[in-house]
Amino acid sequence: MKRKIREYFKANRDGIKKNALGLLAELVAVKSVNCGKAQMSDHPYLSVCGDESKVVDILKTYFDKAGFSYLTHEGIKGRANIIARYGKGEKSLCIGCHTDIVPAGERSAWETDPFVLTEKDGKAYGRGTLDNKGPIVACTMAMEILKSLGIELKGELILACIAGEEFHEKDEPDPGIKFLAKEGLLKPTFAIIPDIGEHMASIDIAEKGRAVIKVTSIGKQAHGSTPELGINAVEKLAQFIVNVTKLELKYTPHEILKKPSVNLGIVRGGSAVNNVPNNAEATFDIRYVPGQTAKGLVEEFRTCAKGIIDGKFEFEIMDDNPPHQVDPDNILVKTIQANTKEIVGKEPVVFGMGGGTFAKPFNLSGILAVGFGPGESDCFHVANEYLEIDEMLQFIELIACVSCDLLGVEN
């Protein structure tokens, strides 16, 4: 069957390319920008943060014409998810993609209109081409090929187009992966998350944990002309931050994830230049490795407050996602490696990431998932985002072939 796929792909490559770019152009034109509510005024075309239902509407039309079975699930109005399926059986392989995008940023930084697909020098330019609408198109085309060839899988190939990956408003319900998991709507046997780039040369089998810790410095307000009567919360916080830069976290080096990292992302403090500020805060993003915990990190951060005269600090864990890792010798990894070597000409290596993808919630819920896909890693979230067209076409072929090997084919 795989030979049949290869021959069909070779004979119909131009048509597959035309259909893929046509659908991708429609998806790129949808400004499904995911941002905070405070930034909504910068995106007057949004009816709700993300507006993913507009992407879903296009996919519904396409799936109807293609004859695919699908269901939509909308936990938050305007932020729908769509799950399409091909094949029947107990086992299933899910290609998990997200339909939201990050803002395009300054228009002057783009050589093309970010919301108009532009083909140039073998690349498809536009916001979302790589992250993550191109992979949505690739899986759609793979399902079409299998259907056109009449290949009956012994399991299900699932395309899950999920809302709300790029940004989550604090304390707001997740419209995507958590909603689907809570409702029991997405429970595949295997999952591939094409959201890492790496030109299909690497397979993400481990991701660091992420703890967001806010440190608040409590001072005493006074007039700026008499600072000795107050306690400057900003100054105390500055001393704390310097101590954090010298802090050596306790950890056991991990074979794949190596070591943790600490990033100071937000600093706020002061209300007027002629006031002694009584409050200041710093928010840290810590990517941690197995053996560490968010609570343990807070305790280590507390040591940075020692010795700061009149320093008073409060600590809050704003977010916490633990690390995960899967066995590098599992059947999903081996199947991807074998087919990539055959189609692309190279066998991808396993590695770990500091960033997070949908692979984490899948794995933490007991579903074997890895990150793997086309694209340049440095193209995520930047101006002039692009996806190499040849890589997208190779990925289409890969999904079809991996599905046959992993799920099996009826005689």
One Martini backbone bead per residue (centre of mass of N, CA, C, O) as a GRO file, in nm:
protein
  411
    1MET     BB    1   0.055   0.064  -0.019
    2LYS     BB    2   0.296   0.256  -0.011
    3ARG     BB    3   0.362   0.232  -0.310
    4LYS     BB    4   0.094   0.350  -0.402
    5ILE     BB    5   0.140   0.625  -0.275
    6ARG     BB    6   0.402   0.701  -0.416
    7GLU     BB    7   0.291   0.684  -0.706
    8TYR     BB    8   0.060   0.884  -0.673
    9PHE     BB    9   0.229   1.125  -0.583
   10LYS     BB   10   0.409   1.143  -0.836
   11ALA     BB   11   0.161   1.174  -1.045
   12ASN     BB   12   0.006   1.416  -0.839
   13ARG     BB   13   0.175   1.657  -0.727
   14ASP     BB   14   0.057   1.916  -0.857
   15GLY     BB   15  -0.232   1.879  -0.749
   16ILE     BB   16  -0.162   1.870  -0.449
   17LYS     BB   17  -0.028   2.145  -0.438
   18LYS     BB   18  -0.270   2.314  -0.529
   19ASN     BB   19  -0.465   2.230  -0.302
   20ALA     BB   20  -0.289   2.307  -0.060
   21LEU     BB   21  -0.252   2.613  -0.130
   22GLY     BB   22  -0.550   2.683  -0.141
   23LEU     BB   23  -0.618   2.617   0.155
   24LEU     BB   24  -0.395   2.785   0.288
   25ALA     BB   25  -0.493   3.059   0.187
   26GLU     BB   26  -0.760   3.055   0.344
   27LEU     BB   27  -0.634   3.031   0.631
   28VAL     BB   28  -0.443   3.282   0.627
   29ALA     BB   29  -0.682   3.494   0.590
   30VAL     BB   30  -0.733   3.418   0.879
   31LYS     BB   31  -0.740   3.621   1.180
   32SER     BB   32  -0.645   3.401   1.435
   33VAL     BB   33  -0.580   3.586   1.683
   34ASN     BB   34  -0.399   3.541   1.988
   35CYS     BB   35  -0.493   3.731   2.275
   36GLY     BB   36  -0.540   3.960   2.491
   37LYS     BB   37  -0.789   4.163   2.595
   38ALA     BB   38  -0.600   4.421   2.603
   39GLN     BB   39  -0.534   4.371   2.271
   40MET     BB   40  -0.800   4.392   2.098
   41SER     BB   41  -0.770   4.687   1.978
   42ASP     BB   42  -0.538   4.584   1.772
   43HIS     BB   43  -0.791   4.373   1.669
   44PRO     BB   44  -1.082   4.459   1.514
   45TYR     BB   45  -1.148   4.168   1.369
   46LEU     BB   46  -1.222   4.064   1.643
   47SER     BB   47  -1.469   3.893   1.846
   48VAL     BB   48  -1.247   3.698   1.963
   49CYS     BB   49  -1.009   3.539   2.094
   50GLY     BB   50  -0.890   3.383   1.787
   51ASP     BB   51  -1.140   3.298   1.602
   52GLU     BB   52  -1.147   2.979   1.520
   53SER     BB   53  -1.429   2.935   1.379
   54LYS     BB   54  -1.337   3.044   1.099
   55VAL     BB   55  -1.157   2.804   1.034
   56VAL     BB   56  -1.368   2.581   1.070
   57ASP     BB   57  -1.557   2.667   0.839
   58ILE     BB   58  -1.356   2.598   0.612
   59LEU     BB   59  -1.314   2.299   0.688
   60LYS     BB   60  -1.604   2.205   0.661
   61THR     BB   61  -1.628   2.258   0.359
   62TYR     BB   62  -1.396   2.069   0.276
   63PHE     BB   63  -1.494   1.806   0.415
   64ASP     BB   64  -1.758   1.782   0.264
   65LYS     BB   65  -1.632   1.750  -0.022
   66ALA     BB   66  -1.443   1.499   0.075
   67GLY     BB   67  -1.608   1.308   0.284
   68PHE     BB   68  -1.567   1.369   0.583
   69SER     BB   69  -1.554   1.294   0.910
   70TYR     BB   70  -1.706   1.520   1.159
   71LEU     BB   71  -1.651   1.736   1.453
   72THR     BB   72  -1.772   1.992   1.662
   73HIS     BB   73  -1.623   2.196   1.941
   74GLU     BB   74  -1.775   2.445   2.170
   75GLY     BB   75  -1.683   2.599   2.469
   76ILE     BB   76  -1.638   2.877   2.319
   77LYS     BB   77  -1.752   3.129   2.165
   78GLY     BB   78  -1.562   3.130   1.861
   79ARG     BB   79  -1.384   2.849   1.977
   80ALA     BB   80  -1.346   2.609   1.785
   81ASN     BB   81  -1.339   2.261   1.718
   82ILE     BB   82  -1.195   2.008   1.489
   83ILE     BB   83  -1.275   1.654   1.405
   84ALA     BB   84  -1.122   1.433   1.188
   85ARG     BB   85  -1.197   1.114   1.010
   86TYR     BB   86  -1.011   0.808   0.906
   87GLY     BB   87  -1.146   0.522   0.949
   88LYS     BB   88  -1.131   0.197   1.134
   89GLY     BB   89  -1.088   0.136   1.485
   90GLU     BB   90  -0.911   0.119   1.780
   91LYS     BB   91  -0.689   0.254   1.662
   92SER     BB   92  -0.502   0.579   1.679
   93LEU     BB   93  -0.407   0.876   1.486
   94CYS     BB   94  -0.299   1.197   1.586
   95ILE     BB   95  -0.310   1.521   1.441
   96GLY     BB   96  -0.198   1.800   1.629
   97CYS     BB   97  -0.347   2.118   1.588
   98HIS     BB   98  -0.350   2.474   1.550
   99THR     BB   99  -0.562   2.772   1.473
  100ASP     BB  100  -0.394   2.968   1.605
  101ILE     BB  101  -0.225   3.291   1.625
  102VAL     BB  102   0.001   3.521   1.612
  103PRO     BB  103   0.085   3.814   1.573
  104ALA     BB  104   0.238   3.990   1.311
  105GLY     BB  105   0.304   4.274   1.370
  106GLU     BB  106   0.496   4.464   1.200
  107ARG     BB  107   0.444   4.539   0.874
  108SER     BB  108   0.740   4.643   0.798
  109ALA     BB  109   0.874   4.348   0.849
  110TRP     BB  110   0.727   4.272   0.592
  111GLU     BB  111   0.739   4.161   0.248
  112THR     BB  112   0.447   4.069   0.303
  113ASP     BB  113   0.136   3.979   0.342
  114PRO     BB  114   0.046   3.795   0.622
  115PHE     BB  115  -0.271   3.739   0.486
  116VAL     BB  116  -0.113   3.648   0.216
  117LEU     BB  117  -0.037   3.409   0.019
  118THR     BB  118   0.314   3.358  -0.073
  119GLU     BB  119   0.494   3.255  -0.355
  120LYS     BB  120   0.857   3.196  -0.302
  121ASP     BB  121   1.119   3.010  -0.364
  122GLY     BB  122   0.955   2.749  -0.246
  123LYS     BB  123   0.770   2.937  -0.061
  124ALA     BB  124   0.530   2.992   0.205
  125TYR     BB  125   0.388   3.294   0.291
  126GLY     BB  126   0.269   3.351   0.626
  127ARG     BB  127   0.060   3.356   0.879
  128GLY     BB  128   0.067   3.005   0.969
  129THR     BB  129   0.214   2.816   0.771
  130LEU     BB  130   0.367   2.672   1.016
  131ASP     BB  131   0.190   2.816   1.273
  132ASN     BB  132  -0.035   2.551   1.193
  133LYS     BB  133  -0.170   2.534   0.896
  134GLY     BB  134   0.007   2.353   0.721
  135PRO     BB  135  -0.037   2.084   0.880
  136ILE     BB  136  -0.338   2.073   0.833
  137VAL     BB  137  -0.319   2.042   0.527
  138ALA     BB  138  -0.146   1.786   0.519
  139CYS     BB  139  -0.352   1.597   0.656
  140THR     BB  140  -0.580   1.642   0.458
  141MET     BB  141  -0.427   1.530   0.209
  142ALA     BB  142  -0.370   1.248   0.323
  143MET     BB  143  -0.667   1.164   0.348
  144GLU     BB  144  -0.734   1.197   0.047
  145ILE     BB  145  -0.542   0.984  -0.061
  146LEU     BB  146  -0.654   0.740   0.088
  147LYS     BB  147  -0.939   0.771  -0.030
  148SER     BB  148  -0.868   0.764  -0.337
  149LEU     BB  149  -0.726   0.466  -0.301
  150GLY     BB  150  -0.896   0.287  -0.094
  151ILE     BB  151  -0.764   0.290   0.188
  152GLU     BB  152  -0.805   0.067   0.462
  153LEU     BB  153  -0.798   0.117   0.780
  154LYS     BB  154  -0.760  -0.036   1.111
  155GLY     BB  155  -0.789   0.265   1.178
  156GLU     BB  156  -0.749   0.603   1.289
  157LEU     BB  157  -0.733   0.911   1.129
  158ILE     BB  158  -0.661   1.217   1.301
  159LEU     BB  159  -0.782   1.555   1.285
  160ALA     BB  160  -0.681   1.811   1.513
  161CYS     BB  161  -0.838   2.130   1.552
  162ILE     BB  162  -0.707   2.360   1.786
  163ALA     BB  163  -0.759   2.575   2.034
  164GLY     BB  164  -0.556   2.774   2.232
  165GLU     BB  165  -0.216   2.768   2.223
  166GLU     BB  166  -0.065   3.059   2.235
  167PHE     BB  167  -0.292   3.168   2.452
  168HIS     BB  168  -0.367   3.242   2.808
  169GLU     BB  169  -0.588   3.352   3.010
  170LYS     BB  170  -0.614   3.418   3.320
  171ASP     BB  171  -0.867   3.208   3.446
  172GLU     BB  172  -0.938   3.089   3.171
  173PRO     BB  173  -1.078   2.880   2.982
  174ASP     BB  174  -0.998   2.619   2.784
  175PRO     BB  175  -1.093   2.573   2.438
  176GLY     BB  176  -0.921   2.309   2.391
  177ILE     BB  177  -0.746   2.056   2.512
  178LYS     BB  178  -0.888   2.062   2.794
  179PHE     BB  179  -1.176   2.044   2.694
  180LEU     BB  180  -1.150   1.777   2.536
  181ALA     BB  181  -1.050   1.606   2.775
  182LYS     BB  182  -1.282   1.656   2.977
  183GLU     BB  183  -1.502   1.541   2.751
  184GLY     BB  184  -1.376   1.294   2.590
  185LEU     BB  185  -1.297   1.377   2.263
  186LEU     BB  186  -0.968   1.296   2.294
  187LYS     BB  187  -0.842   0.940   2.256
  188PRO     BB  188  -0.575   0.841   2.143
  189THR     BB  189  -0.304   0.634   2.093
  190PHE     BB  190  -0.172   0.849   1.904
  191ALA     BB  191   0.066   1.139   1.859
  192ILE     BB  192   0.124   1.416   1.636
  193ILE     BB  193   0.322   1.722   1.667
  194PRO     BB  194   0.352   1.984   1.417
  195ASP     BB  195   0.542   2.215   1.637
  196ILE     BB  196   0.896   2.233   1.584
  197GLY     BB  197   1.027   2.173   1.323
  198GLU     BB  198   1.348   2.063   1.204
  199HIS     BB  199   1.298   1.935   0.915
  200MET     BB  200   1.245   1.632   1.006
  201ALA     BB  201   1.521   1.570   1.202
  202SER     BB  202   1.325   1.562   1.459
  203ILE     BB  203   1.219   1.420   1.784
  204ASP     BB  204   0.996   1.494   2.033
  205ILE     BB  205   1.030   1.329   2.373
  206ALA     BB  206   1.084   1.603   2.546
  207GLU     BB  207   0.974   1.827   2.819
  208LYS     BB  208   0.982   2.078   3.003
  209GLY     BB  209   0.905   2.237   3.263
  210ARG     BB  210   0.665   2.500   3.382
  211ALA     BB  211   0.731   2.790   3.585
  212VAL     BB  212   0.537   3.058   3.723
  213ILE     BB  213   0.688   3.324   3.915
  214LYS     BB  214   0.575   3.554   4.157
  215VAL     BB  215   0.739   3.846   4.288
  216THR     BB  216   0.669   4.036   4.584
  217SER     BB  217   0.737   4.361   4.690
  218ILE     BB  218   0.728   4.500   5.024
  219GLY     BB  219   0.672   4.825   5.132
  220LYS     BB  220   0.696   5.190   5.190
  221GLN     BB  221   0.538   5.472   5.168
  222ALA     BB  222   0.663   5.790   5.026
  223HIS     BB  223   0.815   6.065   4.973
  224GLY     BB  224   1.060   6.157   4.747
  225SER     BB  225   1.200   6.367   4.961
  226THR     BB  226   1.165   6.109   5.193
  227PRO     BB  227   1.298   5.806   5.166
  228GLU     BB  228   1.370   5.737   5.473
  229LEU     BB  229   1.047   5.684   5.543
  230GLY     BB  230   1.078   5.441   5.358
  231ILE     BB  231   1.026   5.145   5.142
  232ASN     BB  232   1.180   5.033   4.854
  233ALA     BB  233   1.053   4.794   4.651
  234VAL     BB  234   1.235   4.817   4.400
  235GLU     BB  235   1.510   4.792   4.538
  236LYS     BB  236   1.458   4.517   4.668
  237LEU     BB  237   1.402   4.372   4.402
  238ALA     BB  238   1.677   4.423   4.273
  239GLN     BB  239   1.833   4.256   4.478
  240PHE     BB  240   1.687   3.994   4.423
  241ILE     BB  241   1.759   3.966   4.122
  242VAL     BB  242   2.062   3.948   4.162
  243ASN     BB  243   2.047   3.684   4.330
  244VAL     BB  244   1.924   3.508   4.106
  245THR     BB  245   2.173   3.524   3.912
  246LYS     BB  246   2.338   3.346   4.145
  247LEU     BB  247   2.160   3.108   4.131
  248GLU     BB  248   2.185   2.753   4.203
  249LEU     BB  249   2.020   2.509   4.105
  250LYS     BB  250   1.872   2.211   4.200
  251TYR     BB  251   1.995   1.926   4.009
  252THR     BB  252   1.959   1.665   3.773
  253PRO     BB  253   2.091   1.573   3.507
  254HIS     BB  254   1.958   1.532   3.186
  255GLU     BB  255   1.995   1.348   2.908
  256ILE     BB  256   1.802   1.554   2.733
  257LEU     BB  257   1.732   1.833   2.906
  258LYS     BB  258   1.960   1.872   3.119
  259LYS     BB  259   1.877   2.195   3.215
  260PRO     BB  260   1.774   2.461   3.363
  261SER     BB  261   1.579   2.773   3.339
  262VAL     BB  262   1.595   3.142   3.371
  263ASN     BB  263   1.334   3.400   3.330
  264LEU     BB  264   1.295   3.746   3.316
  265GLY     BB  265   0.988   3.894   3.199
  266ILE     BB  266   0.866   4.074   3.448
  267VAL     BB  267   0.848   4.429   3.549
  268ARG     BB  268   0.698   4.597   3.835
  269GLY     BB  269   0.687   4.953   3.944
  270GLY     BB  270   0.542   5.212   4.043
  271SER     BB  271   0.359   5.545   4.006
  272ALA     BB  272   0.586   5.767   4.080
  273VAL     BB  273   0.874   5.957   4.093
  274ASN     BB  274   0.769   6.101   4.387
  275ASN     BB  275   0.761   5.803   4.494
  276VAL     BB  276   0.765   5.550   4.725
  277PRO     BB  277   0.747   5.232   4.662
  278ASN     BB  278   0.524   4.958   4.796
  279ASN     BB  279   0.540   4.806   4.506
  280ALA     BB  280   0.670   4.499   4.350
  281GLU     BB  281   0.728   4.295   4.045
  282ALA     BB  282   0.831   3.957   3.947
  283THR     BB  283   0.848   3.743   3.654
  284PHE     BB  284   0.911   3.395   3.620
  285ASP     BB  285   1.066   3.159   3.388
  286ILE     BB  286   1.076   2.807   3.450
  287ARG     BB  287   1.272   2.544   3.319
  288TYR     BB  288   1.229   2.211   3.414
  289VAL     BB  289   1.335   1.909   3.556
  290PRO     BB  290   1.348   1.618   3.659
  291GLY     BB  291   1.307   1.651   4.027
  292GLN     BB  292   1.150   1.902   4.004
  293THR     BB  293   0.959   2.178   4.153
  294ALA     BB  294   0.772   2.449   4.211
  295LYS     BB  295   0.798   2.448   4.520
  296GLY     BB  296   1.105   2.413   4.522
  297LEU     BB  297   1.168   2.678   4.370
  298VAL     BB  298   1.054   2.871   4.578
  299GLU     BB  299   1.250   2.793   4.805
  300GLU     BB  300   1.501   2.886   4.648
  301PHE     BB  301   1.408   3.183   4.613
  302ARG     BB  302   1.399   3.260   4.917
  303THR     BB  303   1.712   3.277   4.952
  304CYS     BB  304   1.730   3.564   4.797
  305ALA     BB  305   1.616   3.732   5.060
  306LYS     BB  306   1.859   3.706   5.211
  307GLY     BB  307   1.999   4.008   5.348
  308ILE     BB  308   1.755   4.198   5.295
  309ILE     BB  309   1.692   4.488   5.414
  310ASP     BB  310   1.352   4.518   5.464
  311GLY     BB  311   1.271   4.263   5.317
  312LYS     BB  312   0.956   4.179   5.148
  313PHE     BB  313   0.812   3.861   5.038
  314GLU     BB  314   0.613   3.720   4.775
  315PHE     BB  315   0.481   3.398   4.656
  316GLU     BB  316   0.369   3.285   4.319
  317ILE     BB  317   0.205   3.035   4.141
  318MET     BB  318   0.081   3.081   3.815
  319ASP     BB  319   0.228   2.824   3.680
  320ASP     BB  320   0.212   2.453   3.604
  321ASN     BB  321   0.424   2.226   3.412
  322PRO     BB  322   0.533   1.932   3.375
  323PRO     BB  323   0.740   1.709   3.279
  324HIS     BB  324   0.834   1.502   2.987
  325GLN     BB  325   0.871   1.145   2.877
  326VAL     BB  326   0.973   0.916   2.625
  327ASP     BB  327   1.049   0.640   2.472
  328PRO     BB  328   1.276   0.614   2.205
  329ASP     BB  329   1.170   0.293   2.136
  330ASN     BB  330   0.907   0.342   2.019
  331ILE     BB  331   0.679   0.287   1.764
  332LEU     BB  332   0.642   0.579   1.674
  333VAL     BB  333   0.935   0.657   1.630
  334LYS     BB  334   1.015   0.421   1.438
  335THR     BB  335   0.807   0.487   1.215
  336ILE     BB  336   0.907   0.769   1.150
  337GLN     BB  337   1.200   0.702   1.083
  338ALA     BB  338   1.156   0.500   0.849
  339ASN     BB  339   0.986   0.696   0.661
  340THR     BB  340   1.183   0.934   0.648
  341LYS     BB  341   1.418   0.783   0.521
  342GLU     BB  342   1.255   0.708   0.261
  343ILE     BB  343   1.147   1.007   0.178
  344VAL     BB  344   1.388   1.215   0.276
  345GLY     BB  345   1.682   1.060   0.357
  346LYS     BB  346   1.640   1.069   0.680
  347GLU     BB  347   1.703   1.014   1.025
  348PRO     BB  348   1.558   1.102   1.296
  349VAL     BB  349   1.619   1.251   1.600
  350VAL     BB  350   1.624   1.266   1.934
  351PHE     BB  351   1.471   1.514   2.161
  352GLY     BB  352   1.462   1.812   2.362
  353MET     BB  353   1.253   2.068   2.525
  354GLY     BB  354   1.164   2.386   2.657
  355GLY     BB  355   0.920   2.381   2.521
  356GLY     BB  356   0.565   2.362   2.438
  357THR     BB  357   0.319   2.115   2.359
  358PHE     BB  358   0.064   1.889   2.301
  359ALA     BB  359   0.236   1.648   2.402
  360LYS     BB  360   0.205   1.688   2.702
  361PRO     BB  361  -0.102   1.642   2.761
  362PHE     BB  362  -0.105   1.368   2.632
  363ASN     BB  363   0.112   1.222   2.809
  364LEU     BB  364  -0.018   1.297   3.092
  365SER     BB  365  -0.283   1.112   2.985
  366GLY     BB  366  -0.148   0.841   2.831
  367ILE     BB  367  -0.050   0.952   2.546
  368LEU     BB  368   0.135   0.884   2.276
  369ALA     BB  369   0.367   1.158   2.215
  370VAL     BB  370   0.505   1.366   1.949
  371GLY     BB  371   0.736   1.575   1.791
  372PHE     BB  372   0.667   1.646   1.432
  373GLY     BB  373   0.807   1.831   1.144
  374PRO     BB  374   0.809   2.093   0.952
  375GLY     BB  375   1.050   2.336   0.927
  376GLU     BB  376   1.172   2.631   1.067
  377SER     BB  377   1.245   2.713   1.389
  378ASP     BB  378   1.294   3.038   1.332
  379CYS     BB  379   0.978   3.093   1.217
  380PHE     BB  380   0.857   3.139   1.482
  381HIS     BB  381   0.707   3.441   1.556
  382VAL     BB  382   0.781   3.587   1.283
  383ALA     BB  383   0.868   3.751   1.031
  384ASN     BB  384   0.830   3.587   0.740
  385GLU     BB  385   0.675   3.342   0.747
  386TYR     BB  386   0.746   2.993   0.656
  387LEU     BB  387   0.701   2.720   0.408
  388GLU     BB  388   0.822   2.459   0.260
  389ILE     BB  389   0.676   2.297   0.006
  390ASP     BB  390   0.831   2.028  -0.008
  391GLU     BB  391   0.788   1.960   0.293
  392MET     BB  392   0.484   1.947   0.288
  393LEU     BB  393   0.471   1.715   0.083
  394GLN     BB  394   0.633   1.511   0.251
  395PHE     BB  395   0.437   1.514   0.493
  396ILE     BB  396   0.197   1.398   0.353
  397GLU     BB  397   0.329   1.125   0.283
  398LEU     BB  398   0.405   1.049   0.574
  399ILE     BB  399   0.127   1.030   0.701
  400ALA     BB  400   0.019   0.808   0.518
  401CYS     BB  401   0.244   0.593   0.584
  402VAL     BB  402   0.234   0.590   0.894
  403SER     BB  403  -0.061   0.501   0.911
  404CYS     BB  404  -0.024   0.224   0.781
  405ASP     BB  405   0.189   0.110   0.982
  406LEU     BB  406   0.045   0.174   1.262
  407LEU     BB  407  -0.263   0.063   1.183
  408GLY     BB  408  -0.307  -0.060   0.921
  409VAL     BB  409  -0.431  -0.276   0.647
  410GLU     BB  410  -0.664  -0.376   0.448
  411ASN     BB  411  -0.694  -0.632   0.202
   0.00000   0.00000   0.00000
